[in-house]
mmCIF file of C-alpha atoms in Angstrom:
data_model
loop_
_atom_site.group_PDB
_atom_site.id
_atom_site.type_symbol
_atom_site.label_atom_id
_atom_site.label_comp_id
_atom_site.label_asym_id
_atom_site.label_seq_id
_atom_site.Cartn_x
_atom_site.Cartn_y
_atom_site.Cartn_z
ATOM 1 C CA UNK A 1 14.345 3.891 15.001
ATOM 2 C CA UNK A 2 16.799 6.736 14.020
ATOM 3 C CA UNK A 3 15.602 6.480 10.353
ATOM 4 C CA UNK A 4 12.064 6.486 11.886
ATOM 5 C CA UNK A 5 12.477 9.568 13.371
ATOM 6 C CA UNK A 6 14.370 11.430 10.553
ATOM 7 C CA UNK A 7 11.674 10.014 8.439
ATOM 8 C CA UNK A 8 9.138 11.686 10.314
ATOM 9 C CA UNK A 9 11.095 14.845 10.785
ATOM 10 C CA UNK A 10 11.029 15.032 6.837
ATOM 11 C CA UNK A 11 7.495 15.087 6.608
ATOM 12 C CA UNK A 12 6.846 17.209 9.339
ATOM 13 C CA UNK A 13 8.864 19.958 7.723
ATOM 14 C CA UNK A 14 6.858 19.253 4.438
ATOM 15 C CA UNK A 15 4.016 20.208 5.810
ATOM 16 C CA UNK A 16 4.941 22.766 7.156
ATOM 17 C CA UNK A 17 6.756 24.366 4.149
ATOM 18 C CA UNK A 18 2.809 23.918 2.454
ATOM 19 C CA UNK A 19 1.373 25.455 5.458
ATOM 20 C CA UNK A 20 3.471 28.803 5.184
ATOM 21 C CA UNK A 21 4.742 31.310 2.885
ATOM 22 C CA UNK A 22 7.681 28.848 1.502
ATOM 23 C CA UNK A 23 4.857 26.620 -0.152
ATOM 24 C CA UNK A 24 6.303 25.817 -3.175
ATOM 25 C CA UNK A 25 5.190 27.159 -6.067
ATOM 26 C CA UNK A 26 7.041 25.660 -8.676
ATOM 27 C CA UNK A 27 6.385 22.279 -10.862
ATOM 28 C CA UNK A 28 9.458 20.635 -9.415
ATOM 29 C CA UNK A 29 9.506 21.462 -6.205
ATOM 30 C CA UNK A 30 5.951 20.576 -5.318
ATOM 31 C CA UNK A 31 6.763 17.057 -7.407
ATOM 32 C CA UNK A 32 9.367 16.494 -5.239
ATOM 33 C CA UNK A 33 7.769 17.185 -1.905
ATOM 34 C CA UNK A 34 4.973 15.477 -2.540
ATOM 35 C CA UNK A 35 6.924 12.530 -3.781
ATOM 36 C CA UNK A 36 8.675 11.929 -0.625
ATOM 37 C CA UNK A 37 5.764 11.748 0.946
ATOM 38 C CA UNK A 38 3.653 8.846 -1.847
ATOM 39 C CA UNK A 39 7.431 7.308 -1.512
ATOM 40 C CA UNK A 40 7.240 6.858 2.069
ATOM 41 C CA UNK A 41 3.846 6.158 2.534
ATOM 42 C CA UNK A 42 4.342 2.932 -0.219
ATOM 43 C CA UNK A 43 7.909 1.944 0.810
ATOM 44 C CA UNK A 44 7.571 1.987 4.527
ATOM 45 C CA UNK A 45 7.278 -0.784 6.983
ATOM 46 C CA UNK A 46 6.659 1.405 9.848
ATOM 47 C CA UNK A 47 3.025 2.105 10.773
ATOM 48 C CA UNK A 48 3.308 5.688 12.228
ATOM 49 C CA UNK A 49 5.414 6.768 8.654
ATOM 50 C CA UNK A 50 3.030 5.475 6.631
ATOM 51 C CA UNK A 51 0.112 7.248 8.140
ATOM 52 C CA UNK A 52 2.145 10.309 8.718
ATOM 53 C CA UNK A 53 3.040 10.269 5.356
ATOM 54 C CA UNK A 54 -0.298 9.493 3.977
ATOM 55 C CA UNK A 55 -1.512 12.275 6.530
ATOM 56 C CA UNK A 56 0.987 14.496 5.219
ATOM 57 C CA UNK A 57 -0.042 14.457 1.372
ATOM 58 C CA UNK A 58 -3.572 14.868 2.059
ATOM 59 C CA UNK A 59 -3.135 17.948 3.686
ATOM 60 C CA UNK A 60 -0.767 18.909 1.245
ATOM 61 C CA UNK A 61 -3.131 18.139 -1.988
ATOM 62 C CA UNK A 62 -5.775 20.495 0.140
ATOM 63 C CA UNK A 63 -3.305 23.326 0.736
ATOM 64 C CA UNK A 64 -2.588 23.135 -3.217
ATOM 65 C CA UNK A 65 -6.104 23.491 -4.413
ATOM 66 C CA UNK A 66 -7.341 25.877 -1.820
ATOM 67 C CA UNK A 67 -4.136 27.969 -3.257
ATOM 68 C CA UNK A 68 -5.363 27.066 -6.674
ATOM 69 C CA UNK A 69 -8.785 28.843 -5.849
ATOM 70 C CA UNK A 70 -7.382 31.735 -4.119
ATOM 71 C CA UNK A 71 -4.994 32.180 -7.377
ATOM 72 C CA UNK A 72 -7.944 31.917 -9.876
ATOM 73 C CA UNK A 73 -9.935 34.625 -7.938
ATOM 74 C CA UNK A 74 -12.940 32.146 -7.258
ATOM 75 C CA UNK A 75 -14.990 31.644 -4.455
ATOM 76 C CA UNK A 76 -13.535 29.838 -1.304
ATOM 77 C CA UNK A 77 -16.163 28.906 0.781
ATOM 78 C CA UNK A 78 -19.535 29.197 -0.945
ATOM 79 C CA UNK A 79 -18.589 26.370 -3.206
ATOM 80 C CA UNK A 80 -17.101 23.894 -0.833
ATOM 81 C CA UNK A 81 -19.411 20.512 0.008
ATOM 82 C CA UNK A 82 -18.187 19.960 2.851
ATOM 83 C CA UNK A 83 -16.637 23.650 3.805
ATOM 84 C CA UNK A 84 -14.075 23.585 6.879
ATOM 85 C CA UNK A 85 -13.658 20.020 6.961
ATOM 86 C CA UNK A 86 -11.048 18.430 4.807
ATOM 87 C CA UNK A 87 -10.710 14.799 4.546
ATOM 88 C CA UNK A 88 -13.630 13.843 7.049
ATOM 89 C CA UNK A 89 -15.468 10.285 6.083
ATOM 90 C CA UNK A 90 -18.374 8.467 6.610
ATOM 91 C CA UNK A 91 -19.443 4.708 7.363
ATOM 92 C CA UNK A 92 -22.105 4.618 4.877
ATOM 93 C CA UNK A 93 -23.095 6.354 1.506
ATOM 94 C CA UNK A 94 -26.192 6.704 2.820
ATOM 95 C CA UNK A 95 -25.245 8.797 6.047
ATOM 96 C CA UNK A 96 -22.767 10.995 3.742
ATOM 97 C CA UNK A 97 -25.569 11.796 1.477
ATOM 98 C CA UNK A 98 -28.354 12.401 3.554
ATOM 99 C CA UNK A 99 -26.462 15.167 6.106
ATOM 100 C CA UNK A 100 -25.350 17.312 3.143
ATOM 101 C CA UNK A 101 -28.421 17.506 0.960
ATOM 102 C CA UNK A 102 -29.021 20.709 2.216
ATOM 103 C CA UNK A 103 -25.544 22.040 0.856
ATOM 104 C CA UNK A 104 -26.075 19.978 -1.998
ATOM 105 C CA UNK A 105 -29.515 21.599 -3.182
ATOM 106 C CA UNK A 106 -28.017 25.494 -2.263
ATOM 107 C CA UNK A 107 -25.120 24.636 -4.892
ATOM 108 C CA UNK A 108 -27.511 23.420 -7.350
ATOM 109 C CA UNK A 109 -29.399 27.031 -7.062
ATOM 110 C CA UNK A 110 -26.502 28.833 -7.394
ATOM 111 C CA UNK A 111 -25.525 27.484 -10.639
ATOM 112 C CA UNK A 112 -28.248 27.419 -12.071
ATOM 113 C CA UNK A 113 -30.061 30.903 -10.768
ATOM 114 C CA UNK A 114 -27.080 32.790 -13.331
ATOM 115 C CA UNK A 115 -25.024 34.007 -10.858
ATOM 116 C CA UNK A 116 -22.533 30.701 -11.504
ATOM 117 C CA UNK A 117 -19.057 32.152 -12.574
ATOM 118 C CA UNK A 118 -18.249 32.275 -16.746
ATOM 119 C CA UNK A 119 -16.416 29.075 -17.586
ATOM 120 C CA UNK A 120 -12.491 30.115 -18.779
ATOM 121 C CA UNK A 121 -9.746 27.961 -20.053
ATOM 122 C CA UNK A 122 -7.215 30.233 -19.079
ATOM 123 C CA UNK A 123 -4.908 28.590 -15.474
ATOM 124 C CA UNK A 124 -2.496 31.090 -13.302
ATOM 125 C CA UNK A 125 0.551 29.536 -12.757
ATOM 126 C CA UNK A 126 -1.396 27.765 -9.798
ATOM 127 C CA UNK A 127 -3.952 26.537 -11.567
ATOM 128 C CA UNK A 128 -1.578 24.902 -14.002
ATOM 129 C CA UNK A 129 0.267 23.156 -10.846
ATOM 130 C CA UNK A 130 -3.009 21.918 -9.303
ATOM 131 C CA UNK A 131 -3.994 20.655 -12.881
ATOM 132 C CA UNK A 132 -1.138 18.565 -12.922
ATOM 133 C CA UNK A 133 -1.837 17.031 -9.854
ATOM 134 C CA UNK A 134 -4.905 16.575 -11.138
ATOM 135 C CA UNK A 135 -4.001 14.766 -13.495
ATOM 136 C CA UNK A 136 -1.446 12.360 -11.859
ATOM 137 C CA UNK A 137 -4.327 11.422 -9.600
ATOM 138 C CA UNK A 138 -6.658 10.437 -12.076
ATOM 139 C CA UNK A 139 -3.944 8.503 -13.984
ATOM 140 C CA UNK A 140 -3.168 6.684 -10.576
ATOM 141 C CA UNK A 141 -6.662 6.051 -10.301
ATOM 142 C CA UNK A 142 -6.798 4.143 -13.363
ATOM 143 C CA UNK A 143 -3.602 2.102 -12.241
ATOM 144 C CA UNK A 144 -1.421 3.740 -14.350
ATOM 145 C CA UNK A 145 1.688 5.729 -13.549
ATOM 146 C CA UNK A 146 2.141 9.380 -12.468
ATOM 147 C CA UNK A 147 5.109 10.771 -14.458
ATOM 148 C CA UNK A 148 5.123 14.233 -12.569
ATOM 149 C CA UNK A 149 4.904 12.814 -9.202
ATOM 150 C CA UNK A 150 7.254 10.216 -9.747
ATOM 151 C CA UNK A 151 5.256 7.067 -8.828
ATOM 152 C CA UNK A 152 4.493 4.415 -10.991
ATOM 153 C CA UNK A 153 1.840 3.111 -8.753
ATOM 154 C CA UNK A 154 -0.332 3.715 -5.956
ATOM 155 C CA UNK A 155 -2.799 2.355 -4.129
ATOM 156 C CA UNK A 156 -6.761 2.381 -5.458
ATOM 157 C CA UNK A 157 -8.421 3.274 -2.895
ATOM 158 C CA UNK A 158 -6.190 5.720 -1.496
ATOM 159 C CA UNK A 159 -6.151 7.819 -4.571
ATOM 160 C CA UNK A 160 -9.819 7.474 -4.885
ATOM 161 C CA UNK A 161 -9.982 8.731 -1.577
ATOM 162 C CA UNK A 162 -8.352 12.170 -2.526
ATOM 163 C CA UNK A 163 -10.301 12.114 -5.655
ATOM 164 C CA UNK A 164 -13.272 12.278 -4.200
ATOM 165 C CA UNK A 165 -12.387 15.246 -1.348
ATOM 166 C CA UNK A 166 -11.089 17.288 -4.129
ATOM 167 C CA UNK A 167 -14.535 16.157 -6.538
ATOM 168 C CA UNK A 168 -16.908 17.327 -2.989
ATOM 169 C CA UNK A 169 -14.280 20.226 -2.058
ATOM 170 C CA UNK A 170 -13.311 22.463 -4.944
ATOM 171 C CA UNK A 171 -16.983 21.990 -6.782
ATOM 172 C CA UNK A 172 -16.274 25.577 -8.235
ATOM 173 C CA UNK A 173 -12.551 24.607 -9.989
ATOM 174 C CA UNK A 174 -14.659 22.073 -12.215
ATOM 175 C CA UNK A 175 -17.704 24.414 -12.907
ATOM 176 C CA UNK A 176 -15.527 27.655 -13.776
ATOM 177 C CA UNK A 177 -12.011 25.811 -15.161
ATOM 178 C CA UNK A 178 -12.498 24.169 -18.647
ATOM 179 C CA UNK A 179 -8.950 21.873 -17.963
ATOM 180 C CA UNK A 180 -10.668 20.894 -14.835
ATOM 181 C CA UNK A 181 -13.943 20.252 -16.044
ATOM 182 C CA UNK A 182 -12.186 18.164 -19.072
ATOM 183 C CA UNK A 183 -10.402 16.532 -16.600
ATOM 184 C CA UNK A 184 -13.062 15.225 -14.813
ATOM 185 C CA UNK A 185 -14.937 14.208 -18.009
ATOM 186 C CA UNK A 186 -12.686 12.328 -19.679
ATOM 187 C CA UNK A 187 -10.531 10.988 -16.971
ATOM 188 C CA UNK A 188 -12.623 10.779 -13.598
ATOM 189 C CA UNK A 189 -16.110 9.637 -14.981
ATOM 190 C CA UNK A 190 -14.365 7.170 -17.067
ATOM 191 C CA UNK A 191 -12.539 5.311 -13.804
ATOM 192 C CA UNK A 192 -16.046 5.669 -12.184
ATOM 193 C CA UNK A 193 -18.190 3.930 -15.024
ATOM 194 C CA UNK A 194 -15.491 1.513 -15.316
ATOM 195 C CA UNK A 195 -15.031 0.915 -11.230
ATOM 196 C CA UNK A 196 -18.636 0.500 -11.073
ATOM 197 C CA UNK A 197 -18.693 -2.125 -14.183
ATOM 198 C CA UNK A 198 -15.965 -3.866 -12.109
ATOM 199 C CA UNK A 199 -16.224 -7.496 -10.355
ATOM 200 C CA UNK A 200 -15.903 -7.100 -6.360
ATOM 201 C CA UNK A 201 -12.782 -9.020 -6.437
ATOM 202 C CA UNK A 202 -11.442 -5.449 -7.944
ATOM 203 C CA UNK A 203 -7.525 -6.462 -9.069
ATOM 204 C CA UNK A 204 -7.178 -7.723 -5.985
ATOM 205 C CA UNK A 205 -7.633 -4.245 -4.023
ATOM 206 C CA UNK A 206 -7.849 -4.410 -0.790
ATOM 207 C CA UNK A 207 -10.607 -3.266 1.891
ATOM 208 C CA UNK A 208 -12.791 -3.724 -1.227
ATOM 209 C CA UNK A 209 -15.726 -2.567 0.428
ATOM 210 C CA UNK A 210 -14.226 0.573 1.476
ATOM 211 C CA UNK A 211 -13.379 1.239 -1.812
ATOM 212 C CA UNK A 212 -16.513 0.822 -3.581
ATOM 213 C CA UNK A 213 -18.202 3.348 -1.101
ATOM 214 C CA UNK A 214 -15.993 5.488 -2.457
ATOM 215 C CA UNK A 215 -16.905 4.949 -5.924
ATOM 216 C CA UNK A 216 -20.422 5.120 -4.516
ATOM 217 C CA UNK A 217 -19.917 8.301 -2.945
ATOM 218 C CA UNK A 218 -17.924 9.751 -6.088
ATOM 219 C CA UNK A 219 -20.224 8.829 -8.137
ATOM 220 C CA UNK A 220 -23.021 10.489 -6.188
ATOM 221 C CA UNK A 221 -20.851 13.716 -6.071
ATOM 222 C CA UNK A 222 -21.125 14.146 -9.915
ATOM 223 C CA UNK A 223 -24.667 13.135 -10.462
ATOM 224 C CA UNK A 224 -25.408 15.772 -7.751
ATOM 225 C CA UNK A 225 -23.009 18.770 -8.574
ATOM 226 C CA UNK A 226 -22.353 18.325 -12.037
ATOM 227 C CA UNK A 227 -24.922 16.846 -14.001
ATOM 228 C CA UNK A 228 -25.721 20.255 -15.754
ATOM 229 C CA UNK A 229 -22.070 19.696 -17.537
ATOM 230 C CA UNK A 230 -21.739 15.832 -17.547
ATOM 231 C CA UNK A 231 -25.432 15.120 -18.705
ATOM 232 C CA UNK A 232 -24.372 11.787 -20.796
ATOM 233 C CA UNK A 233 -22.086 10.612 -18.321
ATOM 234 C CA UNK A 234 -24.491 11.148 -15.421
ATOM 235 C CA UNK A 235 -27.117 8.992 -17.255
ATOM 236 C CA UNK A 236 -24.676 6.212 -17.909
#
């Protein structure tokens, strides 16, 4: 119970170091934090740690890339699919499609009407961070190993999961950021095709039906915002 609590404590003071000024801002220190928290969330036996800790990185990974956008002088809030909520879900695809159509169609105009933002390559120091993270994810994804966060696995479906808030949340880092678009070109649409290729008894994963809704609902995120830069991929 002791280790409970201190366990708890630690995360608690994570998120609040990413919810104020001491955010870190550095490669290693943001590795670090957000390692204790994947660490915890896998290693733990105790309920309330794991979904503190899982809690904890979510909010985190949001606080990073809403940092990211403020550092890269983009939009905040025109761009967002679902703006003000992070991390909400949805029992069906079908549901989760249908109430943000609206949204959807708005972003569509605005990237295509020219008043979309030039595409750079150039990251701030931010961007750079959040690309690594990025990155990690995806590689997770794919059941590989994330060499910056220090985890050599993760759970599927829970990385998906952040995948596809950040894919539906920061629509504007992919359409403006050439790293980020590249990213989620090469890396994202590949565990997508190859998720949706996949037998339902997927590796074993489990809540398997969860999890493809999530492809499901990934998938529909990049047919609908970013088919103007993934036109192959969207028609595979």
């Amino acid at each position: 119970m002791a280790d409970e609590s201190l366990q708890l404590k630690t995360l608690q003071t994570i998120l609040v170091m990413f919810q104020s000024c001491l955010q870190p801002d550095n490669e290693e220190n943001t590795a670090q934090a957000l390692g204790i928290c994947l660490r915890l969330l896998e290693s733990n036996r105790s309920y309330s740690v794991r979904n503190t800790a899982a809690a904890t990185f979510r909010q985190a990974v949001a606080l990073i890339f809403d940092r990211v956008v403020t550092a890269e002088s983009l939009p905040s809030e025109k761009f967002k699919f679902a703006s003000g909520v992070h991390m909400s879900r949805s029992n069906s695809v079908t549901s989760d499609i249908t109430r943000n159509i609206t949204h959807l169609k708005s972003l569509e105009q605005e990237f295509t009407s020219g008043t979309s933002l030039l595409m750079r390559n150039t990251l701030t120091k931010s961007g750079k961070l959040g690309l690594i993270l990025l990155e990690d994810l995806a590689s997770l994804a794919a059941s590989g190993s994330a060499n910056w966060l220090g985890v050599s696995s993760l759970q599927r479906t829970f990385v998906l999961d952040i995948l596809e808030f950040i894919l539906s949340n920061y629509v504007v880092l992919f359409r403006t950021l050439i790293p980020y678009e590249e990213v989620l070109r090469h890396q994202i649409c590949s565990i997508l095709m190859t998720s949706l290729r996949t037998d339902s008894e997927f590796e074993g994963e489990t809540g398997e039906p969860y999890f493809r809704r999530l492809v499901l609902r990934s998938v529909a995120h990049v047919i609908r915002l970013y088919s103007s830069l993934l036109i192959t991929e969207s028609e595979v």
